[in-house]
PDB file of N, CA and C in Angstrom:
ATOM      1  N   UNK A   1      -1.792  44.017 -37.259  1.00 87.00           N
ATOM      2  CA  UNK A   1      -1.282  43.924 -35.923  1.00 87.00           C
ATOM      3  C   UNK A   1      -2.102  43.164 -35.060  1.00 87.00           C
ATOM      4  N   UNK A   2      -3.449  43.477 -35.166  1.00 90.00           N
ATOM      5  CA  UNK A   2      -4.455  42.784 -34.284  1.00 90.00           C
ATOM      6  C   UNK A   2      -4.467  41.272 -34.571  1.00 90.00           C
ATOM      7  N   UNK A   3      -4.302  40.931 -35.989  1.00 92.00           N
ATOM      8  CA  UNK A   3      -4.354  39.501 -36.185  1.00 92.00           C
ATOM      9  C   UNK A   3      -3.174  38.800 -35.383  1.00 92.00           C
ATOM     10  N   UNK A   4      -2.006  39.381 -35.460  1.00 92.00           N
ATOM     11  CA  UNK A   4      -0.921  38.722 -34.769  1.00 92.00           C
ATOM     12  C   UNK A   4      -1.176  38.675 -33.287  1.00 92.00           C
ATOM     13  N   UNK A   5      -1.785  39.595 -32.686  1.00 93.00           N
ATOM     14  CA  UNK A   5      -2.060  39.502 -31.272  1.00 93.00           C
ATOM     15  C   UNK A   5      -3.167  38.485 -31.026  1.00 93.00           C
ATOM     16  N   UNK A   6      -4.095  38.378 -31.896  1.00 94.00           N
ATOM     17  CA  UNK A   6      -5.181  37.338 -31.792  1.00 94.00           C
ATOM     18  C   UNK A   6      -4.507  35.952 -31.922  1.00 94.00           C
ATOM     19  N   UNK A   7      -3.613  35.812 -32.926  1.00 94.00           N
ATOM     20  CA  UNK A   7      -2.948  34.381 -33.011  1.00 94.00           C
ATOM     21  C   UNK A   7      -2.198  34.073 -31.817  1.00 94.00           C
ATOM     22  N   UNK A   8      -1.407  35.127 -31.313  1.00 94.00           N
ATOM     23  CA  UNK A   8      -0.556  34.874 -30.154  1.00 94.00           C
ATOM     24  C   UNK A   8      -1.540  34.452 -28.992  1.00 94.00           C
ATOM     25  N   UNK A   9      -2.658  35.226 -28.692  1.00 95.00           N
ATOM     26  CA  UNK A   9      -3.516  34.970 -27.607  1.00 95.00           C
ATOM     27  C   UNK A   9      -4.202  33.583 -27.746  1.00 95.00           C
ATOM     28  N   UNK A  10      -4.511  33.299 -28.984  1.00 95.00           N
ATOM     29  CA  UNK A  10      -5.089  31.879 -29.306  1.00 95.00           C
ATOM     30  C   UNK A  10      -4.086  30.758 -29.018  1.00 95.00           C
ATOM     31  N   UNK A  11      -2.771  31.016 -29.367  1.00 95.00           N
ATOM     32  CA  UNK A  11      -1.800  29.998 -28.929  1.00 95.00           C
ATOM     33  C   UNK A  11      -1.544  29.809 -27.490  1.00 95.00           C
ATOM     34  N   UNK A  12      -1.669  30.914 -26.868  1.00 96.00           N
ATOM     35  CA  UNK A  12      -1.531  30.903 -25.300  1.00 96.00           C
ATOM     36  C   UNK A  12      -2.696  30.160 -24.781  1.00 96.00           C
ATOM     37  N   UNK A  13      -3.931  30.411 -25.096  1.00 96.00           N
ATOM     38  CA  UNK A  13      -5.036  29.675 -24.656  1.00 96.00           C
ATOM     39  C   UNK A  13      -4.922  28.279 -24.952  1.00 96.00           C
ATOM     40  N   UNK A  14      -4.500  27.883 -26.137  1.00 96.00           N
ATOM     41  CA  UNK A  14      -4.225  26.543 -26.532  1.00 96.00           C
ATOM     42  C   UNK A  14      -3.184  25.792 -25.623  1.00 96.00           C
ATOM     43  N   UNK A  15      -2.073  26.595 -25.387  1.00 95.00           N
ATOM     44  CA  UNK A  15      -1.112  26.020 -24.563  1.00 95.00           C
ATOM     45  C   UNK A  15      -1.523  25.840 -23.164  1.00 95.00           C
ATOM     46  N   UNK A  16      -2.173  26.860 -22.602  1.00 96.00           N
ATOM     47  CA  UNK A  16      -2.824  26.670 -21.123  1.00 96.00           C
ATOM     48  C   UNK A  16      -3.785  25.455 -21.085  1.00 96.00           C
ATOM     49  N   UNK A  17      -4.583  25.312 -22.027  1.00 95.00           N
ATOM     50  CA  UNK A  17      -5.505  24.140 -22.110  1.00 95.00           C
ATOM     51  C   UNK A  17      -4.854  22.905 -22.114  1.00 95.00           C
ATOM     52  N   UNK A  18      -3.729  22.887 -22.880  1.00 96.00           N
ATOM     53  CA  UNK A  18      -2.852  21.528 -23.010  1.00 96.00           C
ATOM     54  C   UNK A  18      -2.314  21.269 -21.622  1.00 96.00           C
ATOM     55  N   UNK A  19      -1.863  22.294 -20.997  1.00 96.00           N
ATOM     56  CA  UNK A  19      -1.166  22.153 -19.589  1.00 96.00           C
ATOM     57  C   UNK A  19      -2.133  21.694 -18.517  1.00 96.00           C
ATOM     58  N   UNK A  20      -3.282  22.324 -18.639  1.00 96.00           N
ATOM     59  CA  UNK A  20      -4.356  21.973 -17.656  1.00 96.00           C
ATOM     60  C   UNK A  20      -4.872  20.430 -17.949  1.00 96.00           C
ATOM     61  N   UNK A  21      -5.008  19.917 -19.318  1.00 96.00           N
ATOM     62  CA  UNK A  21      -5.360  18.719 -19.537  1.00 96.00           C
ATOM     63  C   UNK A  21      -4.236  17.746 -19.034  1.00 96.00           C
ATOM     64  N   UNK A  22      -3.015  18.124 -19.152  1.00 95.00           N
ATOM     65  CA  UNK A  22      -1.856  17.290 -18.628  1.00 95.00           C
ATOM     66  C   UNK A  22      -1.907  17.106 -17.161  1.00 95.00           C
ATOM     67  N   UNK A  23      -2.117  18.220 -16.514  1.00 94.00           N
ATOM     68  CA  UNK A  23      -2.106  18.239 -15.027  1.00 94.00           C
ATOM     69  C   UNK A  23      -3.302  17.317 -14.466  1.00 94.00           C
ATOM     70  N   UNK A  24      -4.501  17.418 -15.196  1.00 94.00           N
ATOM     71  CA  UNK A  24      -5.648  16.510 -14.845  1.00 94.00           C
ATOM     72  C   UNK A  24      -5.361  15.203 -15.039  1.00 94.00           C
ATOM     73  N   UNK A  25      -4.784  14.829 -16.202  1.00 94.00           N
ATOM     74  CA  UNK A  25      -4.467  13.514 -16.490  1.00 94.00           C
ATOM     75  C   UNK A  25      -3.511  12.931 -15.435  1.00 94.00           C
ATOM     76  N   UNK A  26      -2.438  13.632 -15.169  1.00 92.00           N
ATOM     77  CA  UNK A  26      -1.470  13.131 -14.188  1.00 92.00           C
ATOM     78  C   UNK A  26      -2.003  13.066 -12.751  1.00 92.00           C
ATOM     79  N   UNK A  27      -2.984  13.947 -12.418  1.00 91.00           N
ATOM     80  CA  UNK A  27      -3.661  13.844 -11.244  1.00 91.00           C
ATOM     81  C   UNK A  27      -4.484  12.589 -11.043  1.00 91.00           C
ATOM     82  N   UNK A  28      -5.218  12.178 -12.094  1.00 89.00           N
ATOM     83  CA  UNK A  28      -5.975  11.037 -12.150  1.00 89.00           C
ATOM     84  C   UNK A  28      -5.065   9.733 -12.107  1.00 89.00           C
ATOM     85  N   UNK A  29      -4.018   9.905 -12.646  1.00 89.00           N
ATOM     86  CA  UNK A  29      -3.046   8.661 -12.681  1.00 89.00           C
ATOM     87  C   UNK A  29      -2.512   8.533 -11.251  1.00 89.00           C
ATOM     88  N   UNK A  30      -2.092   9.598 -10.526  1.00 88.00           N
ATOM     89  CA  UNK A  30      -1.675   9.504  -9.261  1.00 88.00           C
ATOM     90  C   UNK A  30      -2.666   8.992  -8.288  1.00 88.00           C
ATOM     91  N   UNK A  31      -3.943   9.328  -8.500  1.00 86.00           N
ATOM     92  CA  UNK A  31      -4.990   8.963  -7.721  1.00 86.00           C
ATOM     93  C   UNK A  31      -5.171   7.317  -7.868  1.00 86.00           C
ATOM     94  N   UNK A  32      -5.128   6.932  -9.092  1.00 84.00           N
ATOM     95  CA  UNK A  32      -5.237   5.480  -9.316  1.00 84.00           C
ATOM     96  C   UNK A  32      -4.006   4.826  -8.749  1.00 84.00           C
ATOM     97  N   UNK A  33      -2.783   5.337  -8.786  1.00 85.00           N
ATOM     98  CA  UNK A  33      -1.660   4.557  -8.255  1.00 85.00           C
ATOM     99  C   UNK A  33      -1.835   4.612  -6.740  1.00 85.00           C
ATOM    100  N   UNK A  34      -2.308   5.706  -6.016  1.00 85.00           N
ATOM    101  CA  UNK A  34      -2.501   5.739  -4.642  1.00 85.00           C
ATOM    102  C   UNK A  34      -3.407   4.649  -4.225  1.00 85.00           C
ATOM    103  N   UNK A  35      -4.412   4.451  -5.044  1.00 86.00           N
ATOM    104  CA  UNK A  35      -5.493   3.375  -4.659  1.00 86.00           C
ATOM    105  C   UNK A  35      -4.749   1.993  -4.796  1.00 86.00           C
ATOM    106  N   UNK A  36      -3.932   1.773  -5.756  1.00 83.00           N
ATOM    107  CA  UNK A  36      -3.355   0.523  -5.947  1.00 83.00           C
ATOM    108  C   UNK A  36      -2.271   0.313  -4.795  1.00 83.00           C
ATOM    109  N   UNK A  37      -1.610   1.232  -4.362  1.00 82.00           N
ATOM    110  CA  UNK A  37      -0.719   1.200  -3.177  1.00 82.00           C
ATOM    111  C   UNK A  37      -1.457   0.864  -1.918  1.00 82.00           C
ATOM    112  N   UNK A  38      -2.568   1.472  -1.827  1.00 85.00           N
ATOM    113  CA  UNK A  38      -3.349   1.268  -0.542  1.00 85.00           C
ATOM    114  C   UNK A  38      -3.984  -0.350  -0.508  1.00 85.00           C
ATOM    115  N   UNK A  39      -4.367  -0.683  -1.663  1.00 84.00           N
ATOM    116  CA  UNK A  39      -4.817  -2.112  -1.784  1.00 84.00           C
ATOM    117  C   UNK A  39      -3.722  -3.043  -1.489  1.00 84.00           C
ATOM    118  N   UNK A  40      -2.489  -2.729  -1.977  1.00 81.00           N
ATOM    119  CA  UNK A  40      -1.254  -3.664  -1.748  1.00 81.00           C
ATOM    120  C   UNK A  40      -0.899  -3.595  -0.311  1.00 81.00           C
ATOM    121  N   UNK A  41      -0.997  -2.286   0.332  1.00 82.00           N
ATOM    122  CA  UNK A  41      -0.720  -2.196   1.835  1.00 82.00           C
ATOM    123  C   UNK A  41      -1.608  -3.167   2.638  1.00 82.00           C
ATOM    124  N   UNK A  42      -2.944  -3.043   2.317  1.00 84.00           N
ATOM    125  CA  UNK A  42      -3.825  -3.871   3.034  1.00 84.00           C
ATOM    126  C   UNK A  42      -3.663  -5.414   2.852  1.00 84.00           C
ATOM    127  N   UNK A  43      -3.298  -5.744   1.731  1.00 82.00           N
ATOM    128  CA  UNK A  43      -3.041  -7.170   1.402  1.00 82.00           C
ATOM    129  C   UNK A  43      -1.741  -7.612   2.264  1.00 82.00           C
ATOM    130  N   UNK A  44      -0.790  -6.727   2.213  1.00 80.00           N
ATOM    131  CA  UNK A  44       0.539  -7.103   2.952  1.00 80.00           C
ATOM    132  C   UNK A  44       0.149  -7.115   4.474  1.00 80.00           C
ATOM    133  N   UNK A  45      -0.603  -6.205   5.028  1.00 81.00           N
ATOM    134  CA  UNK A  45      -0.905  -6.182   6.405  1.00 81.00           C
ATOM    135  C   UNK A  45      -1.573  -7.431   6.726  1.00 81.00           C
ATOM    136  N   UNK A  46      -2.671  -7.887   5.853  1.00 81.00           N
ATOM    137  CA  UNK A  46      -3.355  -9.108   6.136  1.00 81.00           C
ATOM    138  C   UNK A  46      -2.448 -10.354   6.100  1.00 81.00           C
ATOM    139  N   UNK A  47      -1.504 -10.399   5.128  1.00 76.00           N
ATOM    140  CA  UNK A  47      -0.569 -11.543   5.224  1.00 76.00           C
ATOM    141  C   UNK A  47       0.272 -11.400   6.476  1.00 76.00           C
ATOM    142  N   UNK A  48       0.812 -10.338   6.952  1.00 73.00           N
ATOM    143  CA  UNK A  48       1.554 -10.252   8.150  1.00 73.00           C
ATOM    144  C   UNK A  48       0.780 -10.672   9.362  1.00 73.00           C
ATOM    145  N   UNK A  49      -0.406 -10.307   9.469  1.00 73.00           N
ATOM    146  CA  UNK A  49      -1.233 -10.551  10.611  1.00 73.00           C
ATOM    147  C   UNK A  49      -1.605 -12.173  10.550  1.00 73.00           C
ATOM    148  N   UNK A  50      -1.834 -12.754   9.410  1.00 71.00           N
ATOM    149  CA  UNK A  50      -2.005 -14.219   9.381  1.00 71.00           C
ATOM    150  C   UNK A  50      -0.738 -14.971   9.799  1.00 71.00           C
ATOM    151  N   UNK A  51       0.382 -14.396   9.338  1.00 65.00           N
ATOM    152  CA  UNK A  51       1.617 -15.135   9.805  1.00 65.00           C
ATOM    153  C   UNK A  51       1.805 -14.919  11.167  1.00 65.00           C
ATOM    154  N   UNK A  52       1.583 -13.757  11.707  1.00 62.00           N
ATOM    155  CA  UNK A  52       1.849 -13.483  13.125  1.00 62.00           C
ATOM    156  C   UNK A  52       1.056 -14.521  13.995  1.00 62.00           C
ATOM    157  N   UNK A  53      -0.242 -14.601  13.476  1.00 64.00           N
ATOM    158  CA  UNK A  53      -1.209 -15.409  14.387  1.00 64.00           C
ATOM    159  C   UNK A  53      -0.860 -16.927  14.233  1.00 64.00           C
ATOM    160  N   UNK A  54      -0.366 -17.314  13.105  1.00 65.00           N
ATOM    161  CA  UNK A  54       0.049 -18.594  12.910  1.00 65.00           C
ATOM    162  C   UNK A  54       1.364 -18.872  13.770  1.00 65.00           C
ATOM    163  N   UNK A  55       2.316 -18.094  13.793  1.00 66.00           N
ATOM    164  CA  UNK A  55       3.472 -18.149  14.631  1.00 66.00           C
ATOM    165  C   UNK A  55       3.077 -18.171  16.065  1.00 66.00           C
ATOM    166  N   UNK A  56       2.133 -17.326  16.381  1.00 69.00           N
ATOM    167  CA  UNK A  56       1.734 -17.106  17.830  1.00 69.00           C
ATOM    168  C   UNK A  56       1.139 -18.565  18.360  1.00 69.00           C
ATOM    169  N   UNK A  57       0.337 -19.127  17.427  1.00 71.00           N
ATOM    170  CA  UNK A  57      -0.327 -20.302  17.836  1.00 71.00           C
ATOM    171  C   UNK A  57       0.736 -21.485  17.935  1.00 71.00           C
ATOM    172  N   UNK A  58       1.702 -21.461  17.008  1.00 72.00           N
ATOM    173  CA  UNK A  58       2.761 -22.520  17.118  1.00 72.00           C
ATOM    174  C   UNK A  58       3.598 -22.253  18.361  1.00 72.00           C
ATOM    175  N   UNK A  59       4.017 -21.170  18.639  1.00 73.00           N
ATOM    176  CA  UNK A  59       4.816 -20.837  19.714  1.00 73.00           C
ATOM    177  C   UNK A  59       4.083 -21.200  21.131  1.00 73.00           C
ATOM    178  N   UNK A  60       2.786 -20.932  21.102  1.00 72.00           N
ATOM    179  CA  UNK A  60       2.026 -21.240  22.343  1.00 72.00           C
ATOM    180  C   UNK A  60       1.879 -22.812  22.473  1.00 72.00           C
ATOM    181  N   UNK A  61       1.733 -23.483  21.392  1.00 77.00           N
ATOM    182  CA  UNK A  61       1.732 -24.996  21.380  1.00 77.00           C
ATOM    183  C   UNK A  61       3.013 -25.496  21.904  1.00 77.00           C
ATOM    184  N   UNK A  62       4.128 -24.937  21.474  1.00 77.00           N
ATOM    185  CA  UNK A  62       5.385 -25.507  21.864  1.00 77.00           C
ATOM    186  C   UNK A  62       5.740 -25.156  23.377  1.00 77.00           C
ATOM    187  N   UNK A  63       5.266 -24.033  23.788  1.00 79.00           N
ATOM    188  CA  UNK A  63       5.400 -23.696  25.182  1.00 79.00           C
ATOM    189  C   UNK A  63       4.564 -24.353  26.000  1.00 79.00           C
ATOM    190  N   UNK A  64       3.468 -24.825  25.640  1.00 80.00           N
ATOM    191  CA  UNK A  64       2.359 -25.656  26.417  1.00 80.00           C
ATOM    192  C   UNK A  64       3.050 -27.014  26.486  1.00 80.00           C
ATOM    193  N   UNK A  65       3.637 -27.578  25.386  1.00 78.00           N
ATOM    194  CA  UNK A  65       4.208 -28.934  25.292  1.00 78.00           C
ATOM    195  C   UNK A  65       5.346 -28.966  26.377  1.00 78.00           C
ATOM    196  N   UNK A  66       6.322 -28.036  26.236  1.00 77.00           N
ATOM    197  CA  UNK A  66       7.533 -27.981  27.037  1.00 77.00           C
ATOM    198  C   UNK A  66       7.111 -27.807  28.476  1.00 77.00           C
ATOM    199  N   UNK A  67       6.163 -26.932  28.830  1.00 76.00           N
ATOM    200  CA  UNK A  67       5.696 -26.781  30.143  1.00 76.00           C
ATOM    201  C   UNK A  67       5.204 -28.030  30.807  1.00 76.00           C
ATOM    202  N   UNK A  68       4.308 -28.784  30.050  1.00 75.00           N
ATOM    203  CA  UNK A  68       3.800 -30.004  30.461  1.00 75.00           C
ATOM    204  C   UNK A  68       4.929 -31.045  30.621  1.00 75.00           C
ATOM    205  N   UNK A  69       5.791 -31.129  29.737  1.00 72.00           N
ATOM    206  CA  UNK A  69       6.933 -32.053  29.772  1.00 72.00           C
ATOM    207  C   UNK A  69       7.685 -31.819  30.950  1.00 72.00           C
ATOM    208  N   UNK A  70       8.129 -30.537  31.268  1.00 72.00           N
ATOM    209  CA  UNK A  70       9.094 -30.308  32.380  1.00 72.00           C
ATOM    210  C   UNK A  70       8.261 -30.491  33.666  1.00 72.00           C
ATOM    211  N   UNK A  71       7.030 -30.108  33.779  1.00 72.00           N
ATOM    212  CA  UNK A  71       6.308 -30.273  34.988  1.00 72.00           C
ATOM    213  C   UNK A  71       6.120 -31.923  35.234  1.00 72.00           C
ATOM    214  N   UNK A  72       5.826 -32.642  34.266  1.00 65.00           N
ATOM    215  CA  UNK A  72       5.710 -34.001  34.397  1.00 65.00           C
ATOM    216  C   UNK A  72       7.012 -34.628  34.897  1.00 65.00           C
ATOM    217  N   UNK A  73       8.106 -34.233  34.395  1.00 61.00           N
ATOM    218  CA  UNK A  73       9.413 -34.769  34.856  1.00 61.00           C
ATOM    219  C   UNK A  73       9.737 -34.284  36.185  1.00 61.00           C
ATOM    220  N   UNK A  74       9.320 -33.125  36.564  1.00 62.00           N
ATOM    221  CA  UNK A  74       9.619 -32.648  37.982  1.00 62.00           C
ATOM    222  C   UNK A  74       8.726 -33.518  38.954  1.00 62.00           C
ATOM    223  N   UNK A  75       7.482 -33.865  38.616  1.00 58.00           N
ATOM    224  CA  UNK A  75       6.752 -34.612  39.569  1.00 58.00           C
ATOM    225  C   UNK A  75       7.165 -36.030  39.628  1.00 58.00           C
ATOM    226  N   UNK A  76       7.936 -36.581  38.611  1.00 56.00           N
ATOM    227  CA  UNK A  76       8.343 -38.028  38.783  1.00 56.00           C
ATOM    228  C   UNK A  76       9.581 -38.111  39.629  1.00 56.00           C
ATOM    229  N   UNK A  77      10.383 -36.900  39.658  1.00 52.00           N
ATOM    230  CA  UNK A  77      11.577 -36.881  40.540  1.00 52.00           C
ATOM    231  C   UNK A  77      11.348 -36.796  42.062  1.00 52.00           C
TER     232      UNK A  77
END
């Protein structure tokens, strides 16, 4: 009877060890995935900021051109 109990306890310890290893493995995978998502978010943010600054400069140039054009036409009249 004690052999049966020892075998059952050994199997329980083995099962708990396997579950702990699986949880640890999945935790490390989630950590690596979170790092990858963070890097991707920074890259997207950088791209958005560069597009915004590019559009801002373009719109500023167009506004400056139109302002000069209309002020020049107003002075001629």
